[in-house]
Short mmCIF file of C-alpha atoms in Angstrom, two decimals:
data_model
loop_
_atom_site.label_atom_id
_atom_site.label_comp_id
_atom_site.label_asym_id
_atom_site.label_seq_id
_atom_site.Cartn_x
_atom_site.Cartn_y
_atom_site.Cartn_z
CA MET A 1 -3.86 -39.35 9.24
CA ASN A 2 -2.89 -35.74 9.66
CA GLU A 3 -5.63 -33.28 10.44
CA ALA A 4 -6.66 -31.29 7.37
CA ARG A 5 -5.27 -27.79 7.03
CA ASP A 6 -7.28 -24.73 6.05
CA ALA A 7 -6.87 -24.87 2.27
CA VAL A 8 -8.23 -21.37 1.67
CA ALA A 9 -5.85 -19.91 4.25
CA ASP A 10 -2.95 -21.71 2.58
CA LEU A 11 -3.91 -20.29 -0.83
CA ARG A 12 -4.19 -16.80 0.62
CA ARG A 13 -0.80 -17.17 2.31
CA ILE A 14 0.81 -18.22 -0.98
CA ALA A 15 -0.70 -15.20 -2.72
CA PHE A 16 0.52 -12.93 0.08
CA LEU A 17 4.08 -14.22 -0.16
CA LEU A 18 4.09 -13.92 -3.95
CA GLU A 19 2.89 -10.31 -3.69
CA ARG A 20 5.49 -9.51 -1.06
CA ALA A 21 8.15 -10.91 -3.41
CA HIS A 22 6.78 -8.71 -6.22
CA GLU A 23 6.00 -11.73 -8.40
CA SER A 24 3.91 -11.46 -11.55
CA THR A 25 0.27 -10.43 -11.21
CA TYR A 26 -1.08 -13.43 -13.16
CA ARG A 27 0.56 -15.87 -10.75
CA VAL A 28 -0.81 -14.09 -7.70
CA ARG A 29 -4.25 -13.89 -9.29
CA ALA A 30 -4.35 -17.66 -9.80
CA PHE A 31 -4.09 -18.28 -6.05
CA ARG A 32 -6.39 -15.45 -5.00
CA THR A 33 -9.02 -16.56 -7.52
CA ALA A 34 -8.88 -20.16 -6.30
CA ALA A 35 -9.13 -18.98 -2.69
CA ALA A 36 -12.20 -16.90 -3.55
CA VAL A 37 -13.85 -19.85 -5.31
CA LEU A 38 -13.29 -22.22 -2.40
CA ASP A 39 -14.07 -19.68 0.30
CA LYS A 40 -17.75 -20.22 -0.54
CA ARG A 41 -17.51 -23.92 0.41
CA ASP A 42 -17.01 -25.61 3.77
CA ALA A 43 -14.12 -27.95 4.56
CA ASP A 44 -16.15 -31.13 3.99
CA GLU A 45 -17.25 -30.00 0.52
CA ILE A 46 -13.66 -29.10 -0.40
CA ALA A 47 -12.47 -32.53 0.77
CA SER A 48 -15.22 -34.17 -1.31
CA LEU A 49 -14.14 -32.21 -4.40
CA VAL A 50 -10.60 -33.48 -3.89
CA ARG A 51 -11.71 -37.12 -3.48
CA THR A 52 -13.94 -37.11 -6.56
CA GLY A 53 -11.45 -35.25 -8.76
CA GLU A 54 -14.00 -32.50 -9.36
CA LEU A 55 -11.75 -29.82 -7.88
CA VAL A 56 -9.86 -29.09 -11.09
CA ARG A 57 -13.15 -28.76 -12.97
CA LEU A 58 -14.13 -25.71 -10.96
CA LYS A 59 -13.76 -22.46 -12.86
CA GLY A 60 -10.88 -20.55 -11.28
CA VAL A 61 -9.03 -23.61 -9.95
CA GLY A 62 -6.05 -24.79 -11.98
CA GLU A 63 -3.70 -27.74 -11.71
CA VAL A 64 -1.16 -25.97 -9.47
CA THR A 65 -3.76 -24.53 -7.09
CA ALA A 66 -5.63 -27.84 -7.00
CA ARG A 67 -2.43 -29.66 -6.04
CA CYS A 68 -1.92 -27.19 -3.18
CA VAL A 69 -5.49 -27.74 -1.97
CA THR A 70 -5.07 -31.51 -2.16
CA GLU A 71 -1.98 -31.33 0.02
CA SER A 72 -3.76 -29.03 2.50
CA VAL A 73 -6.75 -31.38 2.76
CA ALA A 74 -4.31 -34.25 3.42
CA GLY A 75 -2.89 -32.28 6.35
CA GLN A 76 0.36 -31.44 4.59
CA GLU A 77 1.84 -28.02 4.13
CA PRO A 78 1.70 -27.47 0.35
CA ASP A 79 5.14 -27.77 -1.23
CA TYR A 80 4.57 -24.47 -3.04
CA LEU A 81 3.91 -22.73 0.28
CA ARG A 82 6.82 -24.41 2.06
CA LYS A 83 9.30 -23.21 -0.57
CA LEU A 84 8.01 -19.66 -0.33
CA GLU A 85 8.16 -19.70 3.48
CA GLU A 86 11.76 -20.91 3.33
CA THR A 87 12.79 -17.87 1.29
CA GLU A 88 14.05 -15.62 4.05
CA LEU A 89 13.97 -11.85 3.82
CA PRO A 90 17.34 -10.14 4.28
CA PRO A 91 17.79 -9.06 7.90
CA LEU A 92 17.38 -5.41 8.86
CA ASP A 93 19.96 -3.68 10.99
CA GLU A 94 19.14 -2.62 14.54
CA ALA A 95 18.00 0.92 13.69
CA ALA A 96 15.74 -0.20 10.85
CA THR A 97 14.29 -3.00 12.99
CA ALA A 98 13.48 -0.54 15.77
CA LEU A 99 11.82 1.84 13.32
CA ARG A 100 9.75 -0.95 11.76
CA SER A 101 8.63 -2.02 15.22
CA ALA A 102 7.49 1.54 15.93
CA ILE A 103 5.26 1.76 12.84
CA ARG A 104 1.58 1.53 13.82
CA GLY A 105 -0.10 1.82 10.43
CA ASP A 106 0.12 2.61 6.75
CA CYS A 107 -0.92 5.98 5.30
CA HIS A 108 -0.93 5.12 1.58
CA THR A 109 -2.81 2.05 0.29
CA HIS A 110 -5.04 1.20 -2.67
CA THR A 111 -8.00 -1.11 -3.22
CA ASP A 112 -9.78 -2.43 -6.30
CA ALA A 113 -11.94 0.68 -6.18
CA SER A 114 -9.12 2.29 -8.20
CA ASP A 115 -6.08 0.37 -9.45
CA GLY A 116 -5.50 -2.02 -6.56
CA GLY A 117 -5.97 -5.75 -6.96
CA SER A 118 -8.05 -6.61 -3.89
CA PRO A 119 -11.21 -5.35 -2.20
CA LEU A 120 -11.25 -3.18 0.89
CA ARG A 121 -12.03 -5.99 3.32
CA GLU A 122 -9.16 -8.16 2.12
CA MET A 123 -6.68 -5.29 2.45
CA VAL A 124 -7.96 -4.56 5.95
CA GLN A 125 -7.82 -8.22 6.99
CA THR A 126 -4.16 -8.42 5.94
CA ALA A 127 -3.26 -5.15 7.67
CA ARG A 128 -4.73 -6.51 10.91
CA GLU A 129 -2.83 -9.79 10.51
CA LEU A 130 0.39 -7.78 10.14
CA GLY A 131 -0.29 -6.10 13.48
CA HIS A 132 -1.28 -2.67 12.20
CA GLU A 133 -3.46 -0.50 14.40
CA TYR A 134 -4.81 1.52 11.47
CA MET A 135 -4.56 1.94 7.72
CA VAL A 136 -5.51 4.76 5.40
CA ILE A 137 -7.30 3.96 2.14
CA THR A 138 -5.95 6.35 -0.49
CA ASP A 139 -7.39 5.38 -3.84
CA HIS A 140 -6.68 7.66 -6.79
CA SER A 141 -8.55 10.83 -7.77
CA PRO A 142 -10.68 11.13 -10.95
CA ARG A 143 -8.12 12.68 -13.28
CA LEU A 144 -6.01 9.51 -13.21
CA THR A 145 -8.37 7.59 -15.48
CA VAL A 146 -5.75 4.93 -16.24
CA ALA A 147 -5.97 4.00 -12.55
CA ASN A 148 -9.79 4.17 -12.44
CA GLY A 149 -9.65 7.23 -10.18
CA LEU A 150 -12.65 7.84 -7.94
CA SER A 151 -15.19 10.50 -8.83
CA ALA A 152 -16.64 12.56 -6.00
CA ASP A 153 -19.69 10.27 -5.86
CA ARG A 154 -17.58 7.11 -5.80
CA LEU A 155 -15.37 8.55 -3.06
CA ARG A 156 -18.42 9.43 -0.98
CA ALA A 157 -19.66 5.86 -1.39
CA GLN A 158 -16.26 4.58 -0.20
CA ILE A 159 -16.40 6.85 2.84
CA ARG A 160 -19.77 5.28 3.75
CA GLN A 161 -18.36 1.79 3.15
CA ILE A 162 -15.42 2.49 5.47
CA ALA A 163 -17.77 3.82 8.18
CA GLU A 164 -19.82 0.61 7.99
CA LEU A 165 -16.69 -1.53 8.14
CA ASN A 166 -15.35 0.36 11.16
CA ALA A 167 -18.66 -0.23 12.95
CA GLU A 168 -18.20 -3.97 12.36
CA LEU A 169 -14.56 -4.01 13.43
CA GLY A 170 -15.13 -2.27 16.73
CA ASP A 171 -12.18 -1.24 18.87
CA GLY A 172 -8.59 -2.28 18.19
CA PHE A 173 -8.33 -1.35 14.52
CA ARG A 174 -9.43 1.65 12.49
CA VAL A 175 -9.75 2.16 8.75
CA LEU A 176 -9.14 5.80 7.88
CA THR A 177 -10.59 7.63 4.91
CA GLY A 178 -8.16 9.18 2.47
CA ILE A 179 -7.14 9.81 -1.10
CA GLU A 180 -4.05 9.98 -3.25
CA VAL A 181 -5.04 13.17 -4.99
CA ASP A 182 -3.37 14.26 -8.20
CA ILE A 183 -1.48 17.53 -8.16
CA ASN A 184 -2.68 19.31 -11.29
CA GLU A 185 -0.24 21.20 -13.49
CA ASP A 186 -1.12 24.50 -11.79
CA GLY A 187 -0.68 22.97 -8.31
CA SER A 188 -4.40 22.67 -7.59
CA LEU A 189 -5.83 19.38 -6.34
CA ASP A 190 -7.91 16.95 -8.38
CA GLN A 191 -10.93 16.68 -6.07
CA ASP A 192 -13.61 18.89 -4.52
CA ASP A 193 -12.20 20.93 -1.64
CA ASP A 194 -15.22 20.24 0.58
CA LEU A 195 -14.81 16.52 0.04
CA LEU A 196 -11.08 16.63 0.79
CA ALA A 197 -11.98 18.35 4.07
CA GLU A 198 -14.02 15.29 5.11
CA LEU A 199 -11.08 12.87 4.77
CA ASP A 200 -8.73 11.75 7.52
CA VAL A 201 -5.55 11.85 5.41
CA VAL A 202 -4.80 13.45 2.03
CA VAL A 203 -1.71 12.28 0.12
CA ALA A 204 -0.92 14.60 -2.81
CA SER A 205 1.21 13.27 -5.67
CA VAL A 206 2.34 14.28 -9.15
CA HIS A 207 1.38 11.70 -11.77
CA SER A 208 1.41 13.71 -15.01
CA LYS A 209 3.81 15.94 -16.93
CA LEU A 210 6.66 14.57 -14.82
CA ARG A 211 9.22 16.13 -17.17
CA MET A 212 8.07 19.71 -16.59
CA PRO A 213 10.87 22.29 -16.44
CA ARG A 214 12.45 22.60 -13.00
CA ALA A 215 11.04 26.04 -12.17
CA GLU A 216 7.49 25.10 -13.22
CA MET A 217 7.57 21.81 -11.31
CA THR A 218 8.86 23.61 -8.22
CA GLU A 219 5.99 26.10 -8.37
CA ARG A 220 3.50 23.32 -8.96
CA MET A 221 4.66 21.42 -5.88
CA LEU A 222 4.92 24.53 -3.70
CA THR A 223 1.32 25.45 -4.52
CA ALA A 224 0.13 21.97 -3.53
CA VAL A 225 2.16 21.87 -0.33
CA ALA A 226 0.70 25.22 0.74
CA ASN A 227 -2.85 23.86 0.35
CA PRO A 228 -4.26 23.33 3.86
CA ARG A 229 -5.96 20.08 2.77
CA VAL A 230 -2.65 18.32 2.03
CA ASP A 231 -1.14 16.11 4.74
CA VAL A 232 1.50 14.11 2.85
CA LEU A 233 3.59 14.74 -0.27
CA GLY A 234 3.63 11.38 -2.06
CA HIS A 235 6.63 9.86 -3.94
CA CYS A 236 8.04 13.31 -4.61
CA THR A 237 10.39 12.63 -7.55
CA GLY A 238 8.12 10.20 -9.40
CA ARG A 239 11.11 8.05 -10.32
CA MET A 240 10.99 4.37 -11.26
CA VAL A 241 14.21 2.49 -10.65
CA THR A 242 13.41 -1.10 -11.70
CA GLY A 243 11.40 -3.05 -14.24
CA ASN A 244 10.14 -1.99 -17.64
CA ARG A 245 8.90 1.38 -16.43
CA LYS A 246 12.22 2.94 -15.47
CA ARG A 247 11.84 6.69 -15.22
CA PRO A 248 14.20 9.46 -14.11
CA GLU A 249 13.47 11.84 -11.27
CA SER A 250 11.36 14.92 -11.83
CA GLN A 251 13.41 18.07 -11.49
CA PHE A 252 12.47 20.62 -8.80
CA ASP A 253 14.13 22.77 -6.17
CA ALA A 254 14.21 20.30 -3.29
CA HIS A 255 15.44 22.93 -0.79
CA GLU A 256 12.39 25.10 -1.48
CA VAL A 257 9.89 22.24 -1.54
CA PHE A 258 11.14 20.63 1.68
CA ALA A 259 11.31 24.01 3.42
CA ALA A 260 7.66 24.51 2.47
CA CYS A 261 6.77 21.02 3.74
CA ALA A 262 8.37 21.89 7.09
CA GLU A 263 6.61 25.27 7.19
CA TYR A 264 3.13 23.95 6.38
CA GLY A 265 3.37 20.69 8.30
CA VAL A 266 3.18 18.45 5.23
CA ALA A 267 4.91 15.11 5.72
CA VAL A 268 7.35 13.85 3.10
CA GLU A 269 6.49 10.29 2.16
CA VAL A 270 9.16 7.60 2.23
CA ASN A 271 7.64 5.36 -0.42
CA SER A 272 8.46 1.69 0.15
CA ARG A 273 7.57 0.28 -3.27
CA PRO A 274 10.73 -1.47 -4.56
CA GLU A 275 10.39 0.11 -8.00
CA ARG A 276 10.10 3.61 -6.49
CA LEU A 277 12.14 3.86 -3.25
CA ASP A 278 11.32 7.54 -3.35
CA PRO A 279 12.78 9.98 -2.39
CA PRO A 280 16.40 9.07 -3.19
CA LYS A 281 18.62 8.98 -0.13
CA ARG A 282 20.33 12.30 -0.91
CA LEU A 283 16.92 14.02 -0.93
CA LEU A 284 15.74 12.12 2.12
CA ARG A 285 18.73 13.43 4.05
CA LEU A 286 17.95 16.92 2.78
CA ALA A 287 14.37 16.61 4.06
CA VAL A 288 15.69 15.56 7.48
CA GLU A 289 17.94 18.64 7.56
CA ALA A 290 14.99 20.83 6.56
CA GLY A 291 13.06 19.69 9.63
CA CYS A 292 10.36 17.81 7.74
CA SER A 293 8.04 15.24 9.21
CA PHE A 294 7.58 11.94 7.35
CA THR A 295 5.35 8.99 6.69
CA ILE A 296 6.77 5.58 5.75
CA ASP A 297 4.20 4.02 3.45
CA THR A 298 3.86 0.97 1.23
CA ASP A 299 1.71 2.45 -1.55
CA ALA A 300 0.33 -1.09 -1.53
CA HIS A 301 -1.88 -2.20 -4.41
CA ALA A 302 -2.26 -5.76 -3.08
CA PRO A 303 -2.36 -7.39 0.37
CA GLY A 304 1.16 -8.86 0.27
CA GLN A 305 2.59 -5.45 -0.56
CA LEU A 306 1.46 -4.20 2.86
CA ASP A 307 4.55 -5.99 4.20
CA TRP A 308 6.88 -3.69 2.22
CA LEU A 309 7.23 -1.22 5.11
CA ARG A 310 10.62 -2.74 5.89
CA ASN A 311 11.95 -1.24 2.61
CA GLY A 312 11.10 2.28 3.68
CA CYS A 313 12.27 1.73 7.24
CA GLU A 314 15.66 0.51 6.02
CA ARG A 315 16.18 3.64 3.92
CA ALA A 316 14.80 6.00 6.55
CA ALA A 317 17.07 4.54 9.22
CA ALA A 318 20.09 4.81 6.90
CA CYS A 319 19.30 8.51 6.44
CA GLU A 320 18.77 9.03 10.19
CA VAL A 321 15.11 9.97 10.01
CA PRO A 322 14.06 10.54 13.64
CA THR A 323 11.38 8.08 14.72
CA ASP A 324 9.28 10.75 16.43
CA ARG A 325 9.05 12.65 13.13
CA VAL A 326 7.47 9.66 11.38
CA LEU A 327 3.73 10.30 11.70
CA ASN A 328 2.65 6.68 11.40
CA THR A 329 4.64 5.75 14.48
CA HIS A 330 2.14 7.90 16.38
CA PRO A 331 -1.00 6.54 18.05
CA LEU A 332 -4.20 7.04 16.07
CA ASP A 333 -5.46 10.04 18.04
CA ARG A 334 -2.16 11.86 17.68
CA LEU A 335 -2.03 11.14 13.94
CA LEU A 336 -5.56 12.46 13.43
CA THR A 337 -4.85 15.55 15.49
CA ARG A 338 -1.98 16.29 13.16
CA THR A 339 -3.76 15.57 9.88
CA ARG A 340 -6.97 17.34 10.80
#
């Protein structure tokens, strides 16, 4: 007989690959829920549940997930997992591959504290498995109620949670405190200034009134970029290019905004989400010409999405973004010196 596989690890791997492929949330949730249910049980108990047929009677375990567990317990790679593993990602060219290899961490990620789908620890575990040296947790600010944005008290609680987690992790990986703060209509930031000053990285993004007139949007963004608390300008055009939420670019004077980013040391984010791919390549090239620095981020809302960095690296390499101007290619100390 084959030695039993780790059924929980197999379920988590399936969920990761589904997330990376941008599959539907309900399908991913089925595997993550089953993994969470079985994670509380040891291997012998899981094997017993399979033998007795009680596995499918557990709340949170369905027929498909149970079949995968059964195959894992029998020492076989689940067919569902094998098919996903055989789906190869398109190869990156040499420049994009080199840039991806240089990335040390992710400066824009979300947890279930706001609108992400997984808890902090699960996001961190995946980031470590991907070889990251650090990740920044940037859950939303309070104004974005649709995304369960964090109040000042909830953000302070998260800062304490991250400090406790870092103490457990020790050396070799660091979770950084951060926020994706809303840029209000007048360019102010949607969080207490003193609290923003405590964070390692502040990503500022426009999420409302995206169709403002060009002049007003330009002024709004310029005001935010000039704020000394801002480190990164997130998904600057707000566009959506795929799916049911297609949305055109916000209109603003990109020359002025990118010149301000260069002047104030605010990085322009290359957002790797496949439905965003923001900024468009013509604006990304303009930001390079303006002398901007950059971050290449996933804006991940689930563990599998942390592997989307290749999307941003491909576009950044195509637009000749210099590697040394990408802040998350820098070692941790150098990144923090810049953001602080």
